[in-house]
Amino acid sequence: MQRHLNIMKGKRPVLSVFFVLLILTFSLITASAEENEKEVYIGGFPFGVKIETQGVIVSDIREIDSNVGKVCPAKDAGFKPGDIITSVSDKKVNSAGEVADIIANSKGKILKVQVERGDKKLSLNLVPVLTSDKKSYKTGLYIKDSAAGIGTVTFVLEDKRTFGGLGHGISDRNTQRVLPLKTGSVHPVIINNVIKGSNTVPGELKGSLDAQPNGTLLKNTEMGVFGTFNKNLENLEKIKVGNKNEVKEGKCTIYTCLDKTTRSKIEGEIVSIVDKNSKTKNFIISLTDKETLKKTGGIVQGMSGSPITQNGKLVGAVTHVCVNL
């Protein structure tokens, strides 16, 4: 809902952190899988997430039309995108709506705002101004406290419940910073349609996210999201986890879902090894499966987390995408 403070609550889903298509970068399977499990169950099926952030995130700062012209109180106070608002005028805040209400009722009085910026804790003085129509008080802050969307499960551990997926963190679109997780739920997803992409416009998996959760999201990291399902998953296929030194240029297979909940095996090729020691981007692949290319135009939004195998071993997951110009 859009409030007086330009709340971006729920407006930036998980899908917003995906990019374009065709030439792709991938991350090796996380240390939690490689160190603790010699074998895992391979994913490739969709899942949905809903998260609430720890604190209120400043997503953007913009000028506003006030009764004295264009101004930006948030910038004047020293706010920066990515700041986490923890309290306003000595009142702890847990939602964007709470911050919006305080500003709307401020009558232009100075608000002392506590924020976290990386490892630093700051106190900023924010002065809301009356809008040009003299109907409300604003500050130029764009804030959010939640996100939702779909991705793909990469692997499931021996207990048939614990999983890793998405291949990268759930991030703010404007700052690209991983959102601090307060609470999160996992939801069943059915893929209803695939919008084909092009060189300039990303394609997208269209899915229905069940309102009833079937799991809990526990961690949101730059390498992916991790959580547990409420019940043991059935019909899973075991696979060995490959060592990063085993990854070679050449053919590979991508496991993903393009229809309902049916998992597909798609042919691809590892084009080059970028950096085996990077936490988030290790090698580049291209999609070679002709039938899939006809349908999707390449990797599309919603496929992030899709597991990549080579020589019968799990070696990575789809993370980010680069445009092939």
Tab-separated table of C-alpha atoms in Angstrom:
chain	number	residue	atom	x	y	z
A	1	MET	CA	0.000	0.000	0.000
A	2	GLN	CA	1.257	3.471	-0.875
A	3	ARG	CA	1.276	5.684	2.203
A	4	HIS	CA	2.266	9.281	2.911
A	5	LEU	CA	5.884	8.188	3.056
A	6	ASN	CA	6.019	6.503	-0.350
A	7	ILE	CA	6.144	3.056	1.211
A	8	MET	CA	7.530	0.364	-1.057
A	9	LYS	CA	6.157	-2.423	1.086
A	10	GLY	CA	5.843	-5.573	-0.977
A	11	LYS	CA	6.511	-3.655	-4.187
A	12	ARG	CA	9.934	-5.169	-4.787
A	13	PRO	CA	9.558	-8.960	-4.866
A	14	VAL	CA	12.296	-11.520	-5.082
A	15	LEU	CA	12.011	-11.384	-8.829
A	16	SER	CA	13.249	-7.819	-8.824
A	17	VAL	CA	16.778	-8.916	-8.049
A	18	PHE	CA	17.079	-10.915	-11.265
A	19	PHE	CA	18.466	-9.263	-14.385
A	20	VAL	CA	18.283	-9.946	-18.137
A	21	LEU	CA	19.277	-13.181	-19.941
A	22	LEU	CA	21.296	-15.357	-22.316
A	23	ILE	CA	24.885	-15.338	-20.960
A	24	LEU	CA	24.778	-16.387	-17.350
A	25	THR	CA	26.909	-16.446	-14.237
A	26	PHE	CA	26.670	-19.104	-11.557
A	27	SER	CA	27.709	-19.821	-8.013
A	28	LEU	CA	29.226	-23.050	-6.742
A	29	ILE	CA	27.164	-24.955	-4.197
A	30	THR	CA	27.479	-23.438	-0.761
A	31	ALA	CA	29.925	-24.678	1.821
A	32	SER	CA	27.080	-25.943	3.996
A	33	ALA	CA	26.266	-28.564	1.389
A	34	GLU	CA	29.804	-29.344	0.297
A	35	GLU	CA	31.308	-29.678	3.771
A	36	ASN	CA	28.489	-31.434	5.601
A	37	GLU	CA	26.984	-33.598	2.877
A	38	LYS	CA	28.840	-35.688	0.302
A	39	GLU	CA	25.475	-36.275	-1.291
A	40	VAL	CA	22.348	-34.135	-1.452
A	41	TYR	CA	18.972	-34.348	-3.136
A	42	ILE	CA	18.868	-32.274	-6.298
A	43	GLY	CA	16.293	-29.490	-6.563
A	44	GLY	CA	15.019	-27.855	-9.727
A	45	PHE	CA	11.475	-27.222	-8.525
A	46	PRO	CA	9.944	-23.793	-7.787
A	47	PHE	CA	9.236	-22.292	-4.393
A	48	GLY	CA	7.829	-19.021	-3.159
A	49	VAL	CA	9.008	-16.811	-0.313
A	50	LYS	CA	7.595	-14.002	1.773
A	51	ILE	CA	9.917	-12.125	4.115
A	52	GLU	CA	9.750	-9.352	6.659
A	53	THR	CA	12.938	-7.373	7.148
A	54	GLN	CA	14.776	-6.693	10.387
A	55	GLY	CA	14.078	-2.978	10.679
A	56	VAL	CA	12.729	-0.666	7.978
A	57	ILE	CA	14.907	-0.361	4.877
A	58	VAL	CA	15.582	2.941	3.106
A	59	SER	CA	15.301	1.905	-0.529
A	60	ASP	CA	15.556	5.324	-2.171
A	61	ILE	CA	15.647	9.077	-1.494
A	62	ARG	CA	13.883	11.577	-3.757
A	63	GLU	CA	12.945	15.232	-3.893
A	64	ILE	CA	9.394	16.215	-3.049
A	65	ASP	CA	7.232	19.188	-3.979
A	66	SER	CA	6.791	21.143	-0.776
A	67	ASN	CA	5.123	24.425	0.104
A	68	VAL	CA	8.553	26.076	-0.318
A	69	GLY	CA	9.571	24.336	-3.564
A	70	LYS	CA	11.488	21.136	-4.335
A	71	VAL	CA	13.307	19.836	-1.264
A	72	CYS	CA	14.648	16.583	0.147
A	73	PRO	CA	14.570	16.489	3.952
A	74	ALA	CA	15.882	12.906	3.973
A	75	LYS	CA	19.016	13.910	2.059
A	76	ASP	CA	19.499	16.985	4.233
A	77	ALA	CA	19.319	14.772	7.331
A	78	GLY	CA	22.051	12.513	5.968
A	79	PHE	CA	20.071	9.416	4.995
A	80	LYS	CA	21.475	7.044	2.375
A	81	PRO	CA	19.830	4.170	0.458
A	82	GLY	CA	20.433	0.957	2.367
A	83	ASP	CA	20.106	2.540	5.813
A	84	ILE	CA	18.058	0.514	8.289
A	85	ILE	CA	15.667	2.546	10.451
A	86	THR	CA	15.332	1.017	13.923
A	87	SER	CA	13.547	3.746	15.887
A	88	VAL	CA	11.925	7.161	15.439
A	89	SER	CA	11.678	9.614	18.329
A	90	ASP	CA	12.654	6.884	20.819
A	91	LYS	CA	9.952	4.547	19.525
A	92	LYS	CA	11.117	1.234	18.080
A	93	VAL	CA	9.662	0.673	14.612
A	94	ASN	CA	9.035	-2.690	12.964
A	95	SER	CA	7.144	-1.697	9.835
A	96	ALA	CA	7.097	0.908	7.101
A	97	GLY	CA	3.559	1.787	8.133
A	98	GLU	CA	4.686	2.787	11.614
A	99	VAL	CA	7.321	5.145	10.209
A	100	ALA	CA	4.798	6.632	7.785
A	101	ASP	CA	2.285	7.293	10.559
A	102	ILE	CA	4.871	9.034	12.738
A	103	ILE	CA	5.893	11.329	9.880
A	104	ALA	CA	2.294	12.024	8.867
A	105	ASN	CA	1.486	13.119	12.411
A	106	SER	CA	4.728	15.031	13.016
A	107	LYS	CA	3.351	18.480	12.116
A	108	GLY	CA	6.829	19.317	10.843
A	109	LYS	CA	8.594	18.784	14.163
A	110	ILE	CA	12.136	17.373	14.253
A	111	LEU	CA	12.228	13.577	14.430
A	112	LYS	CA	15.278	11.865	15.899
A	113	VAL	CA	15.821	8.731	13.820
A	114	GLN	CA	18.154	5.891	14.790
A	115	VAL	CA	19.628	4.071	11.801
A	116	GLU	CA	22.119	1.300	11.149
A	117	ARG	CA	24.534	1.730	8.255
A	118	GLY	CA	26.721	-1.323	7.933
A	119	ASP	CA	28.461	-1.688	11.297
A	120	LYS	CA	27.706	1.895	12.312
A	121	LYS	CA	24.797	3.185	14.391
A	122	LEU	CA	23.770	6.766	13.631
A	123	SER	CA	21.305	9.301	14.989
A	124	LEU	CA	19.813	11.588	12.321
A	125	ASN	CA	17.536	14.601	12.708
A	126	LEU	CA	14.727	14.450	10.165
A	127	VAL	CA	12.403	17.418	9.556
A	128	PRO	CA	9.229	16.552	7.587
A	129	VAL	CA	7.876	19.304	5.328
A	130	LEU	CA	4.376	20.165	4.237
A	131	THR	CA	3.618	19.158	0.653
A	132	SER	CA	2.744	21.744	-1.993
A	133	ASP	CA	-0.954	20.892	-1.690
A	134	LYS	CA	-0.647	21.388	2.086
A	135	LYS	CA	-2.355	18.056	2.746
A	136	SER	CA	0.443	15.973	4.277
A	137	TYR	CA	3.976	15.898	5.628
A	138	LYS	CA	6.706	14.075	3.720
A	139	THR	CA	10.463	13.532	3.877
A	140	GLY	CA	11.514	12.049	0.516
A	141	LEU	CA	12.203	8.637	2.051
A	142	TYR	CA	11.156	5.528	0.123
A	143	ILE	CA	11.053	2.626	2.545
A	144	LYS	CA	10.140	-1.055	2.639
A	145	ASP	CA	9.771	-3.817	5.188
A	146	SER	CA	8.921	-6.881	3.113
A	147	ALA	CA	9.466	-8.748	-0.134
A	148	ALA	CA	7.883	-11.705	-1.932
A	149	GLY	CA	8.381	-13.727	-5.085
A	150	ILE	CA	9.477	-17.042	-6.555
A	151	GLY	CA	12.727	-18.869	-7.218
A	152	THR	CA	14.086	-22.390	-7.663
A	153	VAL	CA	15.314	-24.874	-5.042
A	154	THR	CA	18.956	-25.879	-5.615
A	155	PHE	CA	19.357	-28.784	-3.199
A	156	VAL	CA	17.732	-30.557	-0.255
A	157	LEU	CA	19.803	-32.186	2.509
A	158	GLU	CA	19.580	-35.745	3.874
A	159	ASP	CA	16.705	-34.932	6.217
A	160	LYS	CA	14.541	-34.226	3.132
A	161	ARG	CA	13.474	-30.898	4.655
A	162	THR	CA	16.443	-28.521	4.844
A	163	PHE	CA	17.106	-26.762	1.542
A	164	GLY	CA	19.088	-24.077	-0.226
A	165	GLY	CA	17.829	-22.115	-3.203
A	166	LEU	CA	17.671	-18.930	-5.277
A	167	GLY	CA	21.461	-18.787	-5.803
A	168	HIS	CA	21.718	-15.239	-4.456
A	169	GLY	CA	20.222	-13.212	-1.658
A	170	ILE	CA	16.894	-11.406	-1.631
A	171	SER	CA	18.119	-7.867	-2.153
A	172	ASP	CA	16.817	-4.347	-2.444
A	173	ARG	CA	16.579	-3.453	-6.120
A	174	ASN	CA	17.995	0.040	-5.734
A	175	THR	CA	20.898	-0.662	-3.386
A	176	GLN	CA	21.573	-4.328	-4.299
A	177	ARG	CA	22.108	-5.009	-0.607
A	178	VAL	CA	20.868	-8.259	0.897
A	179	LEU	CA	17.810	-7.556	3.050
A	180	PRO	CA	18.224	-8.393	6.758
A	181	LEU	CA	15.784	-11.199	7.529
A	182	LYS	CA	13.411	-10.887	10.473
A	183	THR	CA	10.944	-13.624	9.567
A	184	GLY	CA	10.286	-15.557	6.387
A	185	SER	CA	7.930	-18.207	5.080
A	186	VAL	CA	8.201	-20.696	2.222
A	187	HIS	CA	5.226	-21.324	-0.062
A	188	PRO	CA	4.218	-23.825	-2.768
A	189	VAL	CA	4.293	-22.445	-6.319
A	190	ILE	CA	2.700	-23.611	-9.559
A	191	ILE	CA	4.202	-22.248	-12.803
A	192	ASN	CA	1.335	-21.206	-15.078
A	193	ASN	CA	3.095	-19.508	-17.970
A	194	VAL	CA	6.469	-18.549	-19.428
A	195	ILE	CA	6.924	-15.107	-20.965
A	196	LYS	CA	9.627	-15.401	-23.613
A	197	GLY	CA	12.551	-13.018	-23.299
A	198	SER	CA	14.714	-11.249	-25.859
A	199	ASN	CA	18.178	-9.678	-25.903
A	200	THR	CA	16.811	-6.502	-24.316
A	201	VAL	CA	13.745	-7.619	-22.354
A	202	PRO	CA	13.956	-10.340	-19.691
A	203	GLY	CA	11.565	-13.253	-19.829
A	204	GLU	CA	9.672	-14.384	-16.774
A	205	LEU	CA	8.118	-17.421	-15.146
A	206	LYS	CA	4.535	-16.622	-14.163
A	207	GLY	CA	3.428	-18.602	-11.154
A	208	SER	CA	0.755	-18.830	-8.498
A	209	LEU	CA	2.072	-18.561	-4.943
A	210	ASP	CA	-0.038	-20.451	-2.417
A	211	ALA	CA	-1.057	-18.289	0.538
A	212	GLN	CA	-0.606	-21.233	2.914
A	213	PRO	CA	3.088	-21.664	3.833
A	214	ASN	CA	4.773	-25.063	3.671
A	215	GLY	CA	8.062	-24.084	5.290
A	216	THR	CA	10.186	-21.490	7.054
A	217	LEU	CA	12.947	-19.297	5.654
A	218	LEU	CA	15.899	-19.223	8.064
A	219	LYS	CA	18.719	-17.383	6.288
A	220	ASN	CA	19.040	-14.799	3.523
A	221	THR	CA	22.650	-14.568	2.303
A	222	GLU	CA	24.542	-13.370	-0.759
A	223	MET	CA	24.935	-17.026	-1.797
A	224	GLY	CA	21.235	-17.854	-1.590
A	225	VAL	CA	18.392	-18.464	0.829
A	226	PHE	CA	18.125	-21.393	3.218
A	227	GLY	CA	15.209	-22.873	5.087
A	228	THR	CA	13.185	-25.935	5.981
A	229	PHE	CA	10.012	-27.498	4.640
A	230	ASN	CA	7.340	-28.545	7.145
A	231	LYS	CA	7.179	-32.103	5.791
A	232	ASN	CA	9.652	-34.498	4.227
A	233	LEU	CA	9.796	-34.142	0.451
A	234	GLU	CA	9.099	-37.235	-1.632
A	235	ASN	CA	10.438	-38.551	-4.953
A	236	LEU	CA	13.813	-36.879	-4.524
A	237	GLU	CA	16.905	-37.843	-6.497
A	238	LYS	CA	20.291	-38.084	-4.785
A	239	ILE	CA	23.379	-36.600	-6.391
A	240	LYS	CA	27.006	-36.180	-5.375
A	241	VAL	CA	28.311	-32.678	-4.702
A	242	GLY	CA	31.202	-31.768	-6.998
A	243	ASN	CA	34.404	-30.093	-5.895
A	244	LYS	CA	35.084	-26.664	-7.372
A	245	ASN	CA	38.256	-27.999	-8.999
A	246	GLU	CA	36.199	-30.568	-10.920
A	247	VAL	CA	34.278	-27.922	-12.879
A	248	LYS	CA	35.457	-27.767	-16.493
A	249	GLU	CA	34.429	-25.950	-19.650
A	250	GLY	CA	31.999	-28.066	-21.639
A	251	LYS	CA	28.516	-29.559	-21.473
A	252	CYS	CA	26.329	-29.241	-18.396
A	253	THR	CA	22.701	-29.784	-17.397
A	254	ILE	CA	20.310	-27.314	-15.757
A	255	TYR	CA	17.375	-28.597	-13.702
A	256	THR	CA	14.399	-26.242	-13.611
A	257	CYS	CA	10.612	-26.036	-13.872
A	258	LEU	CA	8.837	-24.387	-16.803
A	259	ASP	CA	5.367	-25.902	-16.402
A	260	LYS	CA	3.272	-26.461	-13.251
A	261	THR	CA	5.646	-28.321	-10.904
A	262	THR	CA	7.275	-30.604	-13.485
A	263	ARG	CA	11.060	-30.517	-13.409
A	264	SER	CA	12.911	-30.400	-16.729
A	265	LYS	CA	16.511	-31.183	-17.638
A	266	ILE	CA	17.917	-28.528	-19.971
A	267	GLU	CA	21.140	-28.787	-21.941
A	268	GLY	CA	23.731	-26.065	-21.456
A	269	GLU	CA	27.438	-25.425	-21.766
A	270	ILE	CA	29.978	-24.014	-19.336
A	271	VAL	CA	31.645	-21.372	-21.497
A	272	SER	CA	34.372	-20.213	-19.124
A	273	ILE	CA	35.570	-20.439	-15.534
A	274	VAL	CA	35.588	-16.931	-14.050
A	275	ASP	CA	36.784	-17.238	-10.454
A	276	LYS	CA	36.661	-20.492	-8.519
A	277	ASN	CA	37.303	-18.673	-5.243
A	278	SER	CA	34.465	-16.150	-5.530
A	279	LYS	CA	31.542	-16.628	-3.142
A	280	THR	CA	28.906	-15.637	-5.669
A	281	LYS	CA	30.089	-15.888	-9.292
A	282	ASN	CA	32.307	-18.685	-10.509
A	283	PHE	CA	31.593	-19.650	-14.092
A	284	ILE	CA	29.626	-18.596	-17.161
A	285	ILE	CA	27.307	-20.819	-19.156
A	286	SER	CA	25.109	-20.529	-22.209
A	287	LEU	CA	21.808	-22.299	-22.777
A	288	THR	CA	22.009	-24.712	-25.735
A	289	ASP	CA	18.738	-26.657	-25.497
A	290	LYS	CA	16.904	-25.688	-28.706
A	291	GLU	CA	13.386	-26.516	-27.525
A	292	THR	CA	13.831	-24.505	-24.348
A	293	LEU	CA	15.298	-21.560	-26.265
A	294	LYS	CA	12.218	-21.529	-28.501
A	295	LYS	CA	9.992	-21.367	-25.444
A	296	THR	CA	11.925	-19.014	-23.174
A	297	GLY	CA	14.547	-17.201	-25.261
A	298	GLY	CA	17.080	-18.108	-22.567
A	299	ILE	CA	17.173	-18.094	-18.787
A	300	VAL	CA	14.182	-16.173	-17.439
A	301	GLN	CA	13.213	-14.538	-14.163
A	302	GLY	CA	12.251	-17.134	-11.585
A	303	MET	CA	14.912	-19.665	-12.613
A	304	SER	CA	17.538	-18.347	-10.202
A	305	GLY	CA	18.652	-21.211	-7.981
A	306	SER	CA	18.229	-23.827	-10.710
A	307	PRO	CA	20.891	-26.482	-10.039
A	308	ILE	CA	23.668	-27.095	-12.572
A	309	THR	CA	25.242	-30.524	-12.937
A	310	GLN	CA	28.298	-31.726	-14.795
A	311	ASN	CA	29.548	-35.301	-15.101
A	312	GLY	CA	26.842	-36.520	-12.745
A	313	LYS	CA	27.662	-34.099	-9.928
A	314	LEU	CA	26.030	-30.951	-8.589
A	315	VAL	CA	28.431	-28.076	-9.250
A	316	GLY	CA	26.455	-24.833	-9.076
A	317	ALA	CA	23.261	-22.828	-9.263
A	318	VAL	CA	21.958	-20.089	-11.521
A	319	THR	CA	22.604	-16.704	-9.908
A	320	HIS	CA	22.990	-13.606	-12.069
A	321	VAL	CA	22.573	-12.881	-15.751
A	322	CYS	CA	24.541	-10.723	-18.201
A	323	VAL	CA	23.168	-9.296	-21.450
A	324	ASN	CA	24.631	-10.762	-24.629
A	325	LEU	CA	25.125	-7.602	-26.737
